[in-house]
XYZ file of C-alpha atoms in Angstrom:
561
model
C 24.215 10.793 -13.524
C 23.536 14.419 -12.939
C 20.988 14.126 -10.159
C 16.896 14.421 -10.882
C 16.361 15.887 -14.294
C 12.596 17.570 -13.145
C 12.664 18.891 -9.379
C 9.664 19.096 -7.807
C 9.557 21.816 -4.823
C 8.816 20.010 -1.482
C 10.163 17.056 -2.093
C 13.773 15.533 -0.363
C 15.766 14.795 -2.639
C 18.808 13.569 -0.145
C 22.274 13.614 -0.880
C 23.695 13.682 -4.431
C 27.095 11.471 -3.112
C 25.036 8.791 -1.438
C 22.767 8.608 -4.571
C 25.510 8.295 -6.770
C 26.679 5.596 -4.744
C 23.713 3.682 -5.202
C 23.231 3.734 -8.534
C 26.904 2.550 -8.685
C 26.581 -0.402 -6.441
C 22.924 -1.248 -8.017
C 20.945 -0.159 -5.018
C 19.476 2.141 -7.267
C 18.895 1.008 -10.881
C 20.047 3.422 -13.330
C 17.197 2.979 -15.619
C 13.294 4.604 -15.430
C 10.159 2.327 -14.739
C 9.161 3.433 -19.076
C 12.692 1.737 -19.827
C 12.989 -0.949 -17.547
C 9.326 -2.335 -19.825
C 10.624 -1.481 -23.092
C 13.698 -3.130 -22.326
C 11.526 -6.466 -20.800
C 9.116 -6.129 -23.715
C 11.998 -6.339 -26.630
C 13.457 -9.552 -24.301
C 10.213 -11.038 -24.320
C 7.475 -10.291 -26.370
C 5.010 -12.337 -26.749
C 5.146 -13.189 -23.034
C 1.984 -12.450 -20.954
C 2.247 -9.575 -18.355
C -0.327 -9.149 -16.841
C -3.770 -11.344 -17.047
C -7.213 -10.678 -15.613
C -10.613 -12.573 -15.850
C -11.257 -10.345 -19.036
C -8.433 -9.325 -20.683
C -4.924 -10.813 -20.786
C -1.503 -8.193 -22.294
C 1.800 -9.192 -23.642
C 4.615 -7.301 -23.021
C 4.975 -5.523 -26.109
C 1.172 -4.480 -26.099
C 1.821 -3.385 -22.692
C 4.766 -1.266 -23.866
C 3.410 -0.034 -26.955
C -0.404 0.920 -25.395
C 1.379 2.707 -22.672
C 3.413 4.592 -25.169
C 0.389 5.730 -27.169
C -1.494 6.594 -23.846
C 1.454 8.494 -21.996
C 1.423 10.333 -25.599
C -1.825 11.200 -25.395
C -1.832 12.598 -21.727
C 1.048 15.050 -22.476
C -0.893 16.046 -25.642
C -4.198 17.139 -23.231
C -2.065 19.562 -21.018
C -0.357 17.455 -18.855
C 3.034 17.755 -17.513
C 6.555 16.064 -16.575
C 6.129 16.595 -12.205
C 2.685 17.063 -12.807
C 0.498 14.839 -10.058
C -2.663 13.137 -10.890
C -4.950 10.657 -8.078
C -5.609 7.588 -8.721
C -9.078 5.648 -7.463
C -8.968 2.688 -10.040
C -9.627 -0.949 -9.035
C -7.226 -3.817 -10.418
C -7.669 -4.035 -14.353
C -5.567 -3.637 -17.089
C -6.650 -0.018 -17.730
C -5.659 0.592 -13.928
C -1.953 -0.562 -15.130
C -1.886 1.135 -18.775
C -2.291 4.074 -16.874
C -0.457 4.484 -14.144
C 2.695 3.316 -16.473
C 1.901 5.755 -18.498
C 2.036 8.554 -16.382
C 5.333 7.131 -15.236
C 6.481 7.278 -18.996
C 5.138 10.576 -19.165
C 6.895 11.690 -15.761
C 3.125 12.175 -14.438
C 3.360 11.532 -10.841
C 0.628 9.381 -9.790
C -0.804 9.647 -5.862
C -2.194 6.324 -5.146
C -4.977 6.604 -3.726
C -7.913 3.833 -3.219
C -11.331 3.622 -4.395
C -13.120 3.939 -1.317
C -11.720 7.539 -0.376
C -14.578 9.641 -0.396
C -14.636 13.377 -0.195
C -12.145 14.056 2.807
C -9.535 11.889 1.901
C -9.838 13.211 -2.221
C -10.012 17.056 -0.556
C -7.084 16.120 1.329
C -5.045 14.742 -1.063
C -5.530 17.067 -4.049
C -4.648 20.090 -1.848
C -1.300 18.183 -0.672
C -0.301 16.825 -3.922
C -1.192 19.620 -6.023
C -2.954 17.264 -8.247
C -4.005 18.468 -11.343
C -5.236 15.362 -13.006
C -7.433 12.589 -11.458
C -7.755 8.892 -12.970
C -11.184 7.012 -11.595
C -12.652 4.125 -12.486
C -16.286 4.739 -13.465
C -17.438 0.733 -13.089
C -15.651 -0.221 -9.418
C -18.125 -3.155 -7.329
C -20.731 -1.854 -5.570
C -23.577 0.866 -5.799
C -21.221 3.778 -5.356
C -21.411 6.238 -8.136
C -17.988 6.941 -8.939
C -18.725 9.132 -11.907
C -20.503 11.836 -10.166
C -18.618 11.891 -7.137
C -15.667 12.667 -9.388
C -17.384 15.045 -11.222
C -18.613 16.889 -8.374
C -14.586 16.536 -6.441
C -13.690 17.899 -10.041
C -15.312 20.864 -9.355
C -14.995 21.192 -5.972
C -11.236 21.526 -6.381
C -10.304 24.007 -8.744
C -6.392 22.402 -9.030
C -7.929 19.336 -11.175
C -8.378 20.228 -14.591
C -8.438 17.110 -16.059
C -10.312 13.744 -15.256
C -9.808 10.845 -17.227
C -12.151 7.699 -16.536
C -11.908 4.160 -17.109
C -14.312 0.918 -17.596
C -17.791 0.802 -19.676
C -19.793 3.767 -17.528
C -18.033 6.577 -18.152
C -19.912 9.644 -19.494
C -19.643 9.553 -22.841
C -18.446 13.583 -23.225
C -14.899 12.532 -21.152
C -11.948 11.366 -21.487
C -11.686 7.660 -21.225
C -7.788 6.036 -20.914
C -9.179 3.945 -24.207
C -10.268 6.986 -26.504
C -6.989 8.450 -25.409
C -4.841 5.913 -26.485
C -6.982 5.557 -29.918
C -5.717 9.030 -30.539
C -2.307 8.068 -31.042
C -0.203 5.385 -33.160
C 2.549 3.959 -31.757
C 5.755 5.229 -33.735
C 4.538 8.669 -33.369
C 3.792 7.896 -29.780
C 7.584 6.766 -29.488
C 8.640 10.278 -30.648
C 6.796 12.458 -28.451
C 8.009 10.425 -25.472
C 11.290 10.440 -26.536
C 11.379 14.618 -25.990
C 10.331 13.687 -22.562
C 13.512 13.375 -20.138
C 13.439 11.824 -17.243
C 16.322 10.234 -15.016
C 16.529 7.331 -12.376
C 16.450 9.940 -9.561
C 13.330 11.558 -10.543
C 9.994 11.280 -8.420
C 7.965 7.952 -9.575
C 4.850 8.265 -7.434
C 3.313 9.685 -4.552
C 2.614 7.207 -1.906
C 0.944 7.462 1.118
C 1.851 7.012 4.971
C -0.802 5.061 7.182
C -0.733 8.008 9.893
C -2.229 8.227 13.166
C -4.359 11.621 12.098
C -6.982 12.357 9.360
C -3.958 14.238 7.474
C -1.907 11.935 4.980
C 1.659 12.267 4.583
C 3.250 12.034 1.135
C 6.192 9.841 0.477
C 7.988 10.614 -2.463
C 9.389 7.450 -4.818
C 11.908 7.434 -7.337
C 12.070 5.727 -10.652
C 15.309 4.138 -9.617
C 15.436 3.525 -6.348
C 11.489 1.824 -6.272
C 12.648 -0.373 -9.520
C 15.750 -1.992 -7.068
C 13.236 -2.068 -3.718
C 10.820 -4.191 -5.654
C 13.459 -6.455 -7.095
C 15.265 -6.880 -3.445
C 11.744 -8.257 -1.898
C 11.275 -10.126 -5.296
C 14.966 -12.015 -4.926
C 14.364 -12.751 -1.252
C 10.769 -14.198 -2.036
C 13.105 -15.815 -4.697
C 11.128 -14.989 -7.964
C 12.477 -14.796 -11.080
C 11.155 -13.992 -14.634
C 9.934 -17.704 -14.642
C 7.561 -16.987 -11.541
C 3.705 -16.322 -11.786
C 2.475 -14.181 -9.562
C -1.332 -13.668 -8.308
C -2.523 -10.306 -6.675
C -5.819 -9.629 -5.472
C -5.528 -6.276 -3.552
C -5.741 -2.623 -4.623
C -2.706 -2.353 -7.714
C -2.223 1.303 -6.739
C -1.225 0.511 -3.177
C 2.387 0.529 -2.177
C 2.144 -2.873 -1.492
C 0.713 -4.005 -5.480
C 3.096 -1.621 -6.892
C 6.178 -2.906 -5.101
C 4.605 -6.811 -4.931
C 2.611 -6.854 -8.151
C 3.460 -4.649 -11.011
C 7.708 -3.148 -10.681
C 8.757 -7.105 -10.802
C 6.247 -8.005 -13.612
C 8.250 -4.497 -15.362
C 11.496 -5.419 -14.348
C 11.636 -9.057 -14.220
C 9.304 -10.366 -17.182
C 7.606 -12.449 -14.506
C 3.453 -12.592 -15.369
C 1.218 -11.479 -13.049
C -2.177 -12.581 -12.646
C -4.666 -9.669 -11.119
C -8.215 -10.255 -9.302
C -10.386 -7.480 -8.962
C -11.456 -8.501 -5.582
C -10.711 -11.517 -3.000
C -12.220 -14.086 -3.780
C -10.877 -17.606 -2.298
C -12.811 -20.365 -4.351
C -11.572 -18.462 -7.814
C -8.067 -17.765 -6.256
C -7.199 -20.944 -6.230
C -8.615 -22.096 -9.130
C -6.427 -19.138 -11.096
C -3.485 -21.109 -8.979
C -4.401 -24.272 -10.804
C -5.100 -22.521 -14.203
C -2.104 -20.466 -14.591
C 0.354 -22.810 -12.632
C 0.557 -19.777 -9.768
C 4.044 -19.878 -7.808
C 3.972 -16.920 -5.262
C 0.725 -15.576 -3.477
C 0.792 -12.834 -0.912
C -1.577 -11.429 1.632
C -1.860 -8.062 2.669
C -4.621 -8.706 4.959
C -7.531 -10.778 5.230
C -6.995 -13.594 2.866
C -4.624 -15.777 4.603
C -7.552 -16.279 7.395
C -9.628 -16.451 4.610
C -7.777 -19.613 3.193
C -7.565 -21.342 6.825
C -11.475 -21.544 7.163
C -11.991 -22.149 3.262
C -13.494 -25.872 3.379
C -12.994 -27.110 0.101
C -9.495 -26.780 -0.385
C -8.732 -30.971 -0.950
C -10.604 -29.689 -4.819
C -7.484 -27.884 -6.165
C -4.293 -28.972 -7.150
C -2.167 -25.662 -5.377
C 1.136 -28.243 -6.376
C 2.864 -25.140 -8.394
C 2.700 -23.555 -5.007
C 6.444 -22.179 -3.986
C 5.665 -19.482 -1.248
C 2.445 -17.470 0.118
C 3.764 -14.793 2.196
C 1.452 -13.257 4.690
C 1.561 -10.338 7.240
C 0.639 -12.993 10.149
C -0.613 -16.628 10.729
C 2.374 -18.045 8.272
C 2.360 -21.213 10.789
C -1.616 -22.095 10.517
C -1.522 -21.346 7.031
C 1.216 -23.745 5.834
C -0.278 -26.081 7.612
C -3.729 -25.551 6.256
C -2.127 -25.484 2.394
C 1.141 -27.790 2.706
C 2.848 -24.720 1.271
C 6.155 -22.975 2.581
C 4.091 -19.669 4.123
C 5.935 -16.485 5.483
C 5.482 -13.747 7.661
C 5.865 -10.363 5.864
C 6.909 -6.604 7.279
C 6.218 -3.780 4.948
C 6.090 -0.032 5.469
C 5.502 2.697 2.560
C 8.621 4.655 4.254
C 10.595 2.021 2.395
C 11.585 -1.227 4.319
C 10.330 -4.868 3.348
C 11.198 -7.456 5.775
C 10.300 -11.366 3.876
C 11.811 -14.980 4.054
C 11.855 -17.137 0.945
C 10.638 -20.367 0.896
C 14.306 -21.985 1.592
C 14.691 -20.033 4.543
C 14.507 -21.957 7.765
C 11.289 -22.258 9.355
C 11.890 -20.633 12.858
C 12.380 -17.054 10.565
C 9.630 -17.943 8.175
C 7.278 -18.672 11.109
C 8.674 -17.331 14.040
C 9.028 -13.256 12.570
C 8.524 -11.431 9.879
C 11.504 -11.422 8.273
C 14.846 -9.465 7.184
C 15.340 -7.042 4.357
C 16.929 -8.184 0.696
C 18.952 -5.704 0.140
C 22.121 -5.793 2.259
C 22.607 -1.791 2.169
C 19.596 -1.592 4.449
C 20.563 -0.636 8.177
C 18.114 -1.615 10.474
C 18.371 -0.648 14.673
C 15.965 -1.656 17.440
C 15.821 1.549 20.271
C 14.663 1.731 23.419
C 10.982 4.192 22.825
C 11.344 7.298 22.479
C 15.732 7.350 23.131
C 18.400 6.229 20.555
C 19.685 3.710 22.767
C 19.804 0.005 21.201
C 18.359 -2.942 22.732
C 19.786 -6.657 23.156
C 18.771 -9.046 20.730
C 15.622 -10.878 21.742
C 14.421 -7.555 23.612
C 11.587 -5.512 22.304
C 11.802 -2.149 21.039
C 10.995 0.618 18.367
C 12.277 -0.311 14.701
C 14.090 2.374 12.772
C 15.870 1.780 9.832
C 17.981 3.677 6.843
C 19.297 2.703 3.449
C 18.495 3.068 -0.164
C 14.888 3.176 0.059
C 14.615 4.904 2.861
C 12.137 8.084 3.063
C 14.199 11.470 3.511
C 11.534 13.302 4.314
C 7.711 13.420 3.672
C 6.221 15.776 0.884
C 6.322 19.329 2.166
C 5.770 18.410 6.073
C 9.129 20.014 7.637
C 7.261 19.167 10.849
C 6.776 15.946 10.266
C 10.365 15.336 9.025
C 11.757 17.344 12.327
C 10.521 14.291 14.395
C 10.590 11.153 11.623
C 13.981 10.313 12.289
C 16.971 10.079 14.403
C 20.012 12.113 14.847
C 21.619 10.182 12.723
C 18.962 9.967 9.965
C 17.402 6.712 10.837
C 13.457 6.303 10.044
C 11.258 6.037 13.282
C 8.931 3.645 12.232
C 6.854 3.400 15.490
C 6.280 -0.274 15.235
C 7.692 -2.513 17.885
C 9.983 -5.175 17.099
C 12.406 -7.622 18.324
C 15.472 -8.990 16.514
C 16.571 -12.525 16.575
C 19.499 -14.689 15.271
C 18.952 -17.525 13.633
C 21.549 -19.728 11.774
C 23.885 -16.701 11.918
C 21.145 -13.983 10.255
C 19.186 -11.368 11.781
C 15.456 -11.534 11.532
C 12.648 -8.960 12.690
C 9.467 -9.928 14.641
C 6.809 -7.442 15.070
C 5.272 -7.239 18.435
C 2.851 -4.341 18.182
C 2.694 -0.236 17.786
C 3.396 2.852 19.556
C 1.094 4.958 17.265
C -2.919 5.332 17.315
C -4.280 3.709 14.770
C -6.351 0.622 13.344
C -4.710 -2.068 11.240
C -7.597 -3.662 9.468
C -6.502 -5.906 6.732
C -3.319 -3.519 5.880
C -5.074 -0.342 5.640
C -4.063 1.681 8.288
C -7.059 3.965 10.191
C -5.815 7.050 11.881
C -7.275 6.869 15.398
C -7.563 10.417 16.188
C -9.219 11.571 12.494
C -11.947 9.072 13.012
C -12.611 10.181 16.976
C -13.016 13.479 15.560
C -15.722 12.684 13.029
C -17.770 10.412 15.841
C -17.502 13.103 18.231
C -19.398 14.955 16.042
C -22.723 12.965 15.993
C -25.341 14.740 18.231
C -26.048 11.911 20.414
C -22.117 12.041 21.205
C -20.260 13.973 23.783
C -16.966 12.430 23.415
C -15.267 9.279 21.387
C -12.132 7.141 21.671
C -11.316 4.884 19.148
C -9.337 1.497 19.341
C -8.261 -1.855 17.693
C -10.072 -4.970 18.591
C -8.709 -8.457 17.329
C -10.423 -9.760 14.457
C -10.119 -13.513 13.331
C -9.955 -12.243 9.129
C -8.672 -8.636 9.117
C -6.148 -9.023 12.104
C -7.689 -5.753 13.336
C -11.068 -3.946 13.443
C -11.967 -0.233 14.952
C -14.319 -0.110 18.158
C -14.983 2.938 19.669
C -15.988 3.700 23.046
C -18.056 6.604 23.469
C -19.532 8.590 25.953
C -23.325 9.236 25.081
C -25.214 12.734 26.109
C -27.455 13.142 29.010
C -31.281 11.788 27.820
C -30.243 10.919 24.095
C -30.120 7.587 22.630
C -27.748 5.026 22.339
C -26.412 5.028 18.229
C -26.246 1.355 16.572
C -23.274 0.359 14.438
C -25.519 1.275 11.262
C -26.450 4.284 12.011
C -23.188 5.979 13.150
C -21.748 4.456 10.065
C -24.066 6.301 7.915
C -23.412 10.005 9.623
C -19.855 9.127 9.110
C -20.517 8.568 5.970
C -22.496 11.384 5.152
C -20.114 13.899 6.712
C -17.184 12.117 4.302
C -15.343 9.680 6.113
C -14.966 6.471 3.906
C -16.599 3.699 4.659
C -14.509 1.163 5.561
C -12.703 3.517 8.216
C -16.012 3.252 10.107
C -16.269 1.929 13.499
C -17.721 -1.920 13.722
C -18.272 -2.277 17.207
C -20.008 0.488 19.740
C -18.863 0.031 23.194
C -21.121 2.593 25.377
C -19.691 4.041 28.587
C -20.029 6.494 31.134
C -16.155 7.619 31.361
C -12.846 6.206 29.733
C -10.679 4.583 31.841
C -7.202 6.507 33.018
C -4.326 5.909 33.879
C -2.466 7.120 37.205
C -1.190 9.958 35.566
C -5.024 11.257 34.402
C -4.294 10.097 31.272
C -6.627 8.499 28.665
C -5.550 4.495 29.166
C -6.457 3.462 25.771
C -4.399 0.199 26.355
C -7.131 -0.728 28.858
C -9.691 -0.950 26.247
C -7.925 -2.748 24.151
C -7.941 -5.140 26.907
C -11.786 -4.687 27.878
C -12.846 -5.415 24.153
C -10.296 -8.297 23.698
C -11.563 -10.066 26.837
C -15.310 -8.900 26.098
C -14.991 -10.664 22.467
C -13.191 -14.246 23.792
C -15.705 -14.189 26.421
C -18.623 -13.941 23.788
C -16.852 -16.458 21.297
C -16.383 -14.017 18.998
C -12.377 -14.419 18.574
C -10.123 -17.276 20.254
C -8.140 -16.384 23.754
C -4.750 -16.463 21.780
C -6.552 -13.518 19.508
C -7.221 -11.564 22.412
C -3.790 -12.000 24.255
């Protein structure tokens, strides 16, 4: 291997000895994301890949509409190392796309759909984006055409925008004209002038910061390919599996869950365009389901749902879950697991054979032995005994070396010795002669609701601005479905009037926060609490709301511990 075959300025690329040593050892794969489904697709077919309520795709119509679309994008203007957003819901068009650009070496930044204008503004100035994929039909009464249109022209980088689903303007590009504008053997030979290498840049994920500002993290064909199929060995899936997503497919979590094993392994992969519990279970049933996974609310979801005794969930092997593994296997009579995932490139899992102290009891250890993994003492390099809580940092083949052009950032992301400071406190424990990983909490600001990380200090900002306002902190409250919800405590000016829930929401709104980064709760007072230092004691609201809400029945005690 010769290193990346299309460098793209700002990006770490790490060292070129390492990264030959894992492609050697198979830490790396030494094949692109385009190959690894042409090479599943001649294997198998026929086989379903990937099957929604509407629309199901073999593997060979997968590779070969993927190949016509990629065609088609480079034939518009765009570029190998070119970036384009993504704000598409989970359909098939979601995934012909986003493997296309990866055929195409188009580097998608996944975004979600409910970014609104700061988070798009943000993003397209970061990334550089010049092309922008949206989904013109998403749930709701959000018009995702003209906001689009009007980012389009708001940011003069974007030059094109491609839409998908059935309201798209009928003037623009649509990812299904596109792909009706090429055949597939002519396809095959445009893409074929296209190189690109294991070590090139995949995708542009995102970091769940503790500010309004996102940091990039920088994939690799390669190296995400072997991260996916670590977490999909420990979760011990195979090509026989049948998987069922039901969260945003241009996450880090669906890419590295849902779509690289489907690519890699031939496995099929059922996708819901929103959670739904009732129909989850009867696509279980239908499609003889094997692995589920929750990335937030739906495990809860699934404990309260009161007609589970009407589906058969017997082709059940594993549902892994950030929390609750315990109630929910339980609940389902179905080996449940605690997950760990971070976008800087460490997934901690158990499979369903593991025993159940380290399927219940943490979150897990990593599948791929190369992974190092330390617990420090806060703030010092200093290790801690097993059993003792501390910060979790962690290096190895998936690893982040640095985040997209942030040099700051990167100063303080790591220690001396190049391990990842994940801010996330952990504690290690033995059991049956393995190492396993419970989380016990954060040292950063933010909100965890449902695994979408809220930046503490970019929302404060935005309710500080309200005119009723003089100053706003905000904090996580427990929450019986999304783990987490944002409450802010605020500090209301002399003679003006208490704001409801509602209508801060809509100000945030308006000013271009998204919507689900809102606050839910308003707690009014007349001065945040310190601590003895002068300090801001924001763990002493946490404790205020968390008694507050088991006092009023709104969470149980254990939630608010």
């Amino acid at each position: 291997m010769n290193g990346p075959l299309n460098r793209i300025e700002g990006v770490e690329y790490g060292d070129p000895g390492r990264a030959q040593q894992y492609l050697d050892s198979g830490a790396w794969m030494k094949i692109t994301v385009g190959e690894a489904l042409r090479q599943t697709a001649r294997r198998l077919p026929a086989k379903p890949a990937l099957v929604t309520d509407t629309r199901t795709v073999t593997f060979e119509e997968l590779d070969s509409l993927t190949d016509r679309l990629a065609a088609a994008l480079l034939d518009i203007g765009l570029q190998p190392s070119d970036r384009a957003i993504f704000q598409m819901g989970n359909n098939i068009e979601t995934a012909l796309a986003v493997i296309a650009c990866f055929k195409a070496g188009i580097v998608p930044v996944c975004a979600i759909p409910q970014y609104r204008e700061i988070e798009i503004g943000q993003l397209a100035r970061l990334s550089q984006a010049r092309g922008y994929f949206v989904q013109s039909d998403p749930a709701g009464s959000f018009d995702m055409v003209r906001f689009a249109q009007e980012m389009t022209a708001a940011l003069p980088g974007i030059e094109h925008l491609v839409f998908s689903g059935s309201r798209a303007p009928a003037d623009c590009l649509t990812v299904a004209s596109l792909i009706e504008t090429r055949d597939a053997a002519s396809a095959r030979a445009r893409l074929a002038e296209v190189r690109i290498g294991p070590e090139d840049v995949l995708s542009f994920q995102l970091s769940g910061g503790t500010t309004g500002v996102p940091k990039i993290i920088p994939r690799f064909h390669g190296e995400y390919l072997a991260h996916a199929l670590f977490a999909a060995r420990n979760y011990e899936m195979d090509e026989h599996s049948v998987f069922l997503w039901s969260l945003p497919l241009m996450h880090n979590a669906g890419q590295l869950y849902a779509l690289m094993p489907t690519l890699a392994l031939g496995r099929t992969t059922i996708l819901m365009s929103a959670v739904d519990i009732a129909r989850m279970l009867t696509l279980v049933e239908a499609h003889a389901v094997t692995h589920i996974s929750s990335i937030g609310p739906i495990a809860p979801q699934v404990i309260a749902y009161p007609d589970l005794h009407k589906h058969d969930l017997s082709s059940l092997k594993l549902f892994f879950t950030m929390t609750r593994a315990d109630a929910l296997e339980q609940k389902i009579g179905v080996p449940c697991s605690n997950l760990y995932g971070i976008t800087e490139g460490l997934l901690l899992g158990t499979g369903p054979s593991a025993p159940v102290q380290a399927r219940h009891g943490t979150n897990g250890a990593s599948g791929c032995v190369l992974d190092e993994v330390r617990v420090l003492e806060p703030e010092s390099e200093k290790a801690v005994a097993d059993g003792q809580m501390g910060e979790l940092c962690f290096r190895g083949p998936s690893s982040l070396r640095g985040y997209f052009n942030a040099p700051e950032a990167n100063r303080t992301a790591f220690t001396s010795d190049g391990f990842f400071r994940t801010g996330d406190i952990v504690s290690a424990h033995r059991i049956d002669g393995k190492t396993y990983y419970r989380f016990e909490g954060r040292l950063r600001d933010n909100v965890n609701r449902g695994g979408e990380k809220i930046g503490c200090e970019e929302v404060e900002q935005f309710v500080s601005k309200h005119p009723a306002i003089l100053d706003a902190k905000l904090i996580a409250m427990p929450d019986a479905v999304y783990g987490e919800k944002g409450c802010v405590f605020v500090i209301v000016r002399p003679g003006a009037a208490d704001p409801t829930v509602g209508e801060l929401a809509a100000f945030l709104v308006a000013q271009g926060l998204a919507k689900f980064k809102c606050p839910e709760r308003i707690e009014v007072v007349d001065a945040f609490p310190v601590t003895r230092v002068g300090k801001v004691d924001k763990p002493a609201m946490k404790k205020m709301i968390a008694e507050k809400l088991a006092s009023e029945g709104a969470v149980k005690p254990e939630l608010a511990s």
